[in-house]
Structures are given as structure tokens and as C-alpha cells.
């Protein structure tokens, strides 16, 4: 009867079982990565809540209340009566020009970095002649004396100074809040003078000193909207419904220009009530941090099964080809060392750059495994062989992480090459007679 030590099927089963069990601590490390990333998000949210959240500037647009009358029939007393309902008319500008500069700052809370900014935004534009005849509302029902210019700002805590409105030749001051939630739910408003005369046109201008965190978005409410934003931040991401028509990004910062027409969005220049939403057309700048260590660490741990499986496969081939015995406990210790690499990578990357953390963690793990292999196999040649294979694996994963767009392609090619090498070096092994050969060796 063959002992477990010489039973090839028992050995393979043991190795596979150990490899699968090592996926448990690997999944726990994935949970730790998610937990640390969530802590980072909560820290950013905490700082942002005190400084200013992500900002979206919506507008400006004119809001005018009007009344309409409907007839209601009361079943209780069988009387038909007329009921007055108050609704709002919203008019967007024909021209909107926005220019501004963003001054980003890095804030620290513990080990985490948070991007906040101060911005100086100038808005100018024009409301062409307001053709009320196109709207099915009698002029007598429109309350022109209660007209307001509304500017949506997602977090009012970011406003630094009083905002004044230049309206034709007049000056008005903005007040907090919006008269209705039809278009925006947060913002400021100012009284304006509007005439029922269809030929009247209105120019406006205002400046905002606005604080926020990471994101600054705009909505293209103008029939023609021109936006120009500059900043000293050298890692911007342009997101949202529209990308810049022109942009320049360098080590000294960026300049971006957008030109959006009313034909590019899915709402008109005037409507009644809450028929349309302008938030879907928002776009702007995301002040990205250069590196996201948690995403890269998570991407690297997805290849943990490849590390564990291929390393165990190499150890198994060494047993078969060199007639040496490696105890299952030794497999477990090597596997744990491979898993500990990811905890080292996660913890070090929170204090250093990811690339340096990866190199330090890989070198430490390689040195640990190489020393252990040298001690148990007593062979310098086999130690160099295993260390070299692990070095190739770590280099392979490092390249995949850097080439994110080509990760699937490079990964597929790499795994194909690894499979080819395994098939090549195992081609002469007689698996059916492997146990029998081991018995002959013992008999001699």
C-alpha cells in the first residue's frame, strides 16, 4: 500500500485544497481594501461637508409665477367652482458666457489626501426678446412683478462673498433659496425687472467666489453656451455630458473651452413647471488625484490565484522531477507568504507611491520565500529557479497594472505563455507510472 507521501493523487488533492483554502484570507484582504477605501471616501466626505461639497452651477434662468384657473366639480354639494393654481414659467438665456479660474488645494486628514478648491467664476449673458405669445399663458395671468433670476448652486456653503447681479443698468443682490424646485432644488435668486413687451432684451453679469471639493460642473442653459475654465491643476478629468472643444493640459495646469448649442441638449429655452430636467446635461472638471492606490491594489489581488497556483505547480514539478519531498505544511507557509504580500502592498501604498510600495513588498516577499526554499531544499539552483519564476510573475502583474487599457490583452497572452511552458516541461512525465517509479526508487 502506498503511503500518502508517495501517492501522487493524494499530493495533488492536498495542494489543490491548500490553494483553495488560501483564497479565504485573500478574500478577507479584498474586504480590507474595500474597508480602507470606504474610510477614505468617508474622510473626503467629512472634509467636504465642512469646506464645500462637489459643486454644480445651473443657470441662470428667469422664473416668473403665473396663475391659471381650472374648474372643479364637487360631488358633495354638486357645485362646480373655479380654482386658482399657481405655477411657474422658466426662461433660459439666449447667450451665456462663463469664465473662471480654479485654485485647488490639497488637504490632509490622517493619511488621506483630499482635493478642495476656491474658484472665481464670472457669468455674463443675454436674454433676447421674451416671446410670451409662444407660451399658452395669457399675459394678464403672468405676475411680472414677481419675476426672479435663479442660479442653481448645489452647495450654498461654498459661497464666499455676497453675490450681486448686474441686470441691464440696474444692480440687485441675490437672496438664498429658490422660489420653486421645478428646475433646481438649491440655489440663489434675485428680483429683476421684466416687461411684458416682447421686444425687450436683458443683459446680465455676476461673479461668484465659490468653494468646493473635487468636482465643478456647469449646465449649458444658454441657446449658445461658451465656457472657459483654467487652473494650475495638472491632472484634470473632463466628465459629464460634453467634453471640451479645446483643451490644453501641461505640468503648469490646464485650460479648457466648451461651446454648447441648445440643439445639443434635450430641453427647450422656455417651459412651464417641471416638464424638463437640466441636470442630465451637466459637465465639467474632476480634479483627480494622480494615483488611486486602493484600485491598483484591488486589481493586483485579483491575480492572487495565479500566484498561488503557479507557485505550487512549480513546487510540485520540483518534487516530481527532482525526487524531493515538500511537506504540505511547507506549501501552506509559502502560500501564506504570497498572501501577506498584499497586506504589505496595501499598508505601504497608503504612505508611499504605489509603484514603490509594490517593489518593496515584492522584494520582501521574494527574500522571505527564497530564504525558506534554500533552507528546506538545500539547493541553490532550485532557490534561484523559484525566485526567478516569482520575479517574473511579480513583474508581469506590475506591467498589467500599469497598462490598464491593455490589461486583458497582456494578461491573456501571459497566461497563454505560462500554460505553454507548463505543458512543455511536463510533456515527458509518465503520470500513470509515476507512483510505480517512486516505489522502485525506494526499493533500490
PDB file of N, CA and C in Angstrom, residues 365-404:
ATOM      1  N   UNK A 365       8.857  39.859  -0.047  1.00  0.00           N
ATOM      2  CA  UNK A 365       8.261  38.522  -0.192  1.00  0.00           C
ATOM      3  C   UNK A 365       9.206  37.558  -0.884  1.00  0.00           C
ATOM      4  N   UNK A 366       9.876  38.017  -1.929  1.00  0.00           N
ATOM      5  CA  UNK A 366      10.847  37.170  -2.640  1.00  0.00           C
ATOM      6  C   UNK A 366      11.980  36.741  -1.711  1.00  0.00           C
ATOM      7  N   UNK A 367      12.498  37.683  -0.918  1.00  0.00           N
ATOM      8  CA  UNK A 367      13.591  37.346   0.000  1.00  0.00           C
ATOM      9  C   UNK A 367      13.135  36.323   1.036  1.00  0.00           C
ATOM     10  N   UNK A 368      11.912  36.478   1.551  1.00  0.00           N
ATOM     11  CA  UNK A 368      11.390  35.544   2.546  1.00  0.00           C
ATOM     12  C   UNK A 368      11.235  34.140   1.965  1.00  0.00           C
ATOM     13  N   UNK A 369      10.631  34.052   0.769  1.00  0.00           N
ATOM     14  CA  UNK A 369      10.400  32.735   0.161  1.00  0.00           C
ATOM     15  C   UNK A 369      11.715  32.107  -0.281  1.00  0.00           C
ATOM     16  N   UNK A 370      12.626  32.925  -0.830  1.00  0.00           N
ATOM     17  CA  UNK A 370      13.922  32.387  -1.272  1.00  0.00           C
ATOM     18  C   UNK A 370      14.702  31.803  -0.099  1.00  0.00           C
ATOM     19  N   UNK A 371      14.714  32.521   1.023  1.00  0.00           N
ATOM     20  CA  UNK A 371      15.420  32.008   2.201  1.00  0.00           C
ATOM     21  C   UNK A 371      14.799  30.730   2.716  1.00  0.00           C
ATOM     22  N   UNK A 372      13.479  30.649   2.687  1.00  0.00           N
ATOM     23  CA  UNK A 372      12.803  29.443   3.171  1.00  0.00           C
ATOM     24  C   UNK A 372      13.049  28.264   2.238  1.00  0.00           C
ATOM     25  N   UNK A 373      12.997  28.501   0.924  1.00  0.00           N
ATOM     26  CA  UNK A 373      13.253  27.426  -0.046  1.00  0.00           C
ATOM     27  C   UNK A 373      14.683  26.918   0.075  1.00  0.00           C
ATOM     28  N   UNK A 374      15.619  27.823   0.261  1.00  0.00           N
ATOM     29  CA  UNK A 374      17.020  27.426   0.435  1.00  0.00           C
ATOM     30  C   UNK A 374      17.182  26.531   1.665  1.00  0.00           C
ATOM     31  N   UNK A 375      16.434  26.859   2.726  1.00  0.00           N
ATOM     32  CA  UNK A 375      16.557  26.096   3.965  1.00  0.00           C
ATOM     33  C   UNK A 375      15.943  24.702   3.844  1.00  0.00           C
ATOM     34  N   UNK A 376      14.813  24.560   3.107  1.00  0.00           N
ATOM     35  CA  UNK A 376      14.143  23.261   3.086  1.00  0.00           C
ATOM     36  C   UNK A 376      14.645  22.369   1.946  1.00  0.00           C
ATOM     37  N   UNK A 377      15.108  22.962   0.833  1.00  0.00           N
ATOM     38  CA  UNK A 377      15.550  22.146  -0.300  1.00  0.00           C
ATOM     39  C   UNK A 377      17.064  21.970  -0.355  1.00  0.00           C
ATOM     40  N   UNK A 378      17.789  22.795   0.375  1.00  0.00           N
ATOM     41  CA  UNK A 378      19.260  22.715   0.403  1.00  0.00           C
ATOM     42  C   UNK A 378      19.860  22.795  -0.995  1.00  0.00           C
ATOM     43  N   UNK A 379      19.246  23.571  -1.875  1.00  0.00           N
ATOM     44  CA  UNK A 379      19.720  23.647  -3.256  1.00  0.00           C
ATOM     45  C   UNK A 379      19.703  25.098  -3.714  1.00  0.00           C
ATOM     46  N   UNK A 380      20.877  25.606  -4.051  1.00  0.00           N
ATOM     47  CA  UNK A 380      20.970  26.983  -4.555  1.00  0.00           C
ATOM     48  C   UNK A 380      20.317  27.103  -5.921  1.00  0.00           C
ATOM     49  N   UNK A 381      20.472  26.056  -6.752  1.00  0.00           N
ATOM     50  CA  UNK A 381      19.895  26.077  -8.094  1.00  0.00           C
ATOM     51  C   UNK A 381      18.375  26.182  -8.046  1.00  0.00           C
ATOM     52  N   UNK A 382      17.754  25.363  -7.200  1.00  0.00           N
ATOM     53  CA  UNK A 382      16.294  25.400  -7.095  1.00  0.00           C
ATOM     54  C   UNK A 382      15.821  26.703  -6.464  1.00  0.00           C
ATOM     55  N   UNK A 383      16.594  27.249  -5.542  1.00  0.00           N
ATOM     56  CA  UNK A 383      16.241  28.537  -4.939  1.00  0.00           C
ATOM     57  C   UNK A 383      16.218  29.632  -5.987  1.00  0.00           C
ATOM     58  N   UNK A 384      17.274  29.658  -6.842  1.00  0.00           N
ATOM     59  CA  UNK A 384      17.311  30.652  -7.924  1.00  0.00           C
ATOM     60  C   UNK A 384      16.157  30.441  -8.908  1.00  0.00           C
ATOM     61  N   UNK A 385      15.832  29.182  -9.165  1.00  0.00           N
ATOM     62  CA  UNK A 385      14.752  28.887 -10.108  1.00  0.00           C
ATOM     63  C   UNK A 385      13.414  29.429  -9.599  1.00  0.00           C
ATOM     64  N   UNK A 386      13.071  29.123  -8.360  1.00  0.00           N
ATOM     65  CA  UNK A 386      11.797  29.581  -7.806  1.00  0.00           C
ATOM     66  C   UNK A 386      11.771  31.104  -7.661  1.00  0.00           C
ATOM     67  N   UNK A 387      12.885  31.686  -7.212  1.00  0.00           N
ATOM     68  CA  UNK A 387      12.955  33.143  -7.073  1.00  0.00           C
ATOM     69  C   UNK A 387      12.796  33.828  -8.425  1.00  0.00           C
ATOM     70  N   UNK A 388      13.424  33.262  -9.450  1.00  0.00           N
ATOM     71  CA  UNK A 388      13.302  33.841 -10.784  1.00  0.00           C
ATOM     72  C   UNK A 388      11.884  33.775 -11.320  1.00  0.00           C
ATOM     73  N   UNK A 389      11.223  32.637 -11.065  1.00  0.00           N
ATOM     74  CA  UNK A 389       9.834  32.499 -11.527  1.00  0.00           C
ATOM     75  C   UNK A 389       8.926  33.500 -10.826  1.00  0.00           C
ATOM     76  N   UNK A 390       9.098  33.651  -9.513  1.00  0.00           N
ATOM     77  CA  UNK A 390       8.295  34.626  -8.777  1.00  0.00           C
ATOM     78  C   UNK A 390       8.587  36.050  -9.229  1.00  0.00           C
ATOM     79  N   UNK A 391       9.855  36.330  -9.528  1.00  0.00           N
ATOM     80  CA  UNK A 391      10.220  37.658 -10.018  1.00  0.00           C
ATOM     81  C   UNK A 391       9.526  37.954 -11.339  1.00  0.00           C
ATOM     82  N   UNK A 392       9.464  36.955 -12.216  1.00  0.00           N
ATOM     83  CA  UNK A 392       8.772  37.131 -13.495  1.00  0.00           C
ATOM     84  C   UNK A 392       7.282  37.365 -13.260  1.00  0.00           C
ATOM     85  N   UNK A 393       6.694  36.609 -12.328  1.00  0.00           N
ATOM     86  CA  UNK A 393       5.271  36.778 -12.033  1.00  0.00           C
ATOM     87  C   UNK A 393       4.969  38.175 -11.489  1.00  0.00           C
ATOM     88  N   UNK A 394       5.771  38.636 -10.523  1.00  0.00           N
ATOM     89  CA  UNK A 394       5.552  39.971  -9.973  1.00  0.00           C
ATOM     90  C   UNK A 394       5.736  41.052 -11.039  1.00  0.00           C
ATOM     91  N   UNK A 395       6.731  40.868 -11.885  1.00  0.00           N
ATOM     92  CA  UNK A 395       6.947  41.838 -12.974  1.00  0.00           C
ATOM     93  C   UNK A 395       5.775  41.828 -13.941  1.00  0.00           C
ATOM     94  N   UNK A 396       5.250  40.646 -14.212  1.00  0.00           N
ATOM     95  CA  UNK A 396       4.110  40.504 -15.113  1.00  0.00           C
ATOM     96  C   UNK A 396       2.883  41.249 -14.569  1.00  0.00           C
ATOM     97  N   UNK A 397       2.584  41.052 -13.282  1.00  0.00           N
ATOM     98  CA  UNK A 397       1.438  41.727 -12.671  1.00  0.00           C
ATOM     99  C   UNK A 397       1.666  43.235 -12.630  1.00  0.00           C
ATOM    100  N   UNK A 398       2.890  43.653 -12.343  1.00  0.00           N
ATOM    101  CA  UNK A 398       3.201  45.093 -12.286  1.00  0.00           C
ATOM    102  C   UNK A 398       2.961  45.753 -13.637  1.00  0.00           C
ATOM    103  N   UNK A 399       3.360  45.083 -14.704  1.00  0.00           N
ATOM    104  CA  UNK A 399       3.148  45.631 -16.050  1.00  0.00           C
ATOM    105  C   UNK A 399       1.658  45.710 -16.364  1.00  0.00           C
ATOM    106  N   UNK A 400       0.896  44.683 -15.991  1.00  0.00           N
ATOM    107  CA  UNK A 400      -0.544  44.681 -16.248  1.00  0.00           C
ATOM    108  C   UNK A 400      -1.225  45.855 -15.544  1.00  0.00           C
ATOM    109  N   UNK A 401      -0.816  46.121 -14.305  1.00  0.00           N
ATOM    110  CA  UNK A 401      -1.429  47.215 -13.548  1.00  0.00           C
ATOM    111  C   UNK A 401      -1.126  48.561 -14.206  1.00  0.00           C
ATOM    112  N   UNK A 402       0.087  48.725 -14.720  1.00  0.00           N
ATOM    113  CA  UNK A 402       0.442  49.996 -15.350  1.00  0.00           C
ATOM    114  C   UNK A 402      -0.274  50.194 -16.674  1.00  0.00           C
ATOM    115  N   UNK A 403      -0.468  49.112 -17.427  1.00  0.00           N
ATOM    116  CA  UNK A 403      -1.115  49.201 -18.741  1.00  0.00           C
ATOM    117  C   UNK A 403      -2.584  48.827 -18.593  1.00  0.00           C
ATOM    118  N   UNK A 404      -3.348  49.702 -17.968  1.00  0.00           N
ATOM    119  CA  UNK A 404      -4.729  49.379 -17.633  1.00  0.00           C
ATOM    120  C   UNK A 404      -5.565  49.107 -18.882  1.00  0.00           C
TER     121      UNK A 404
END
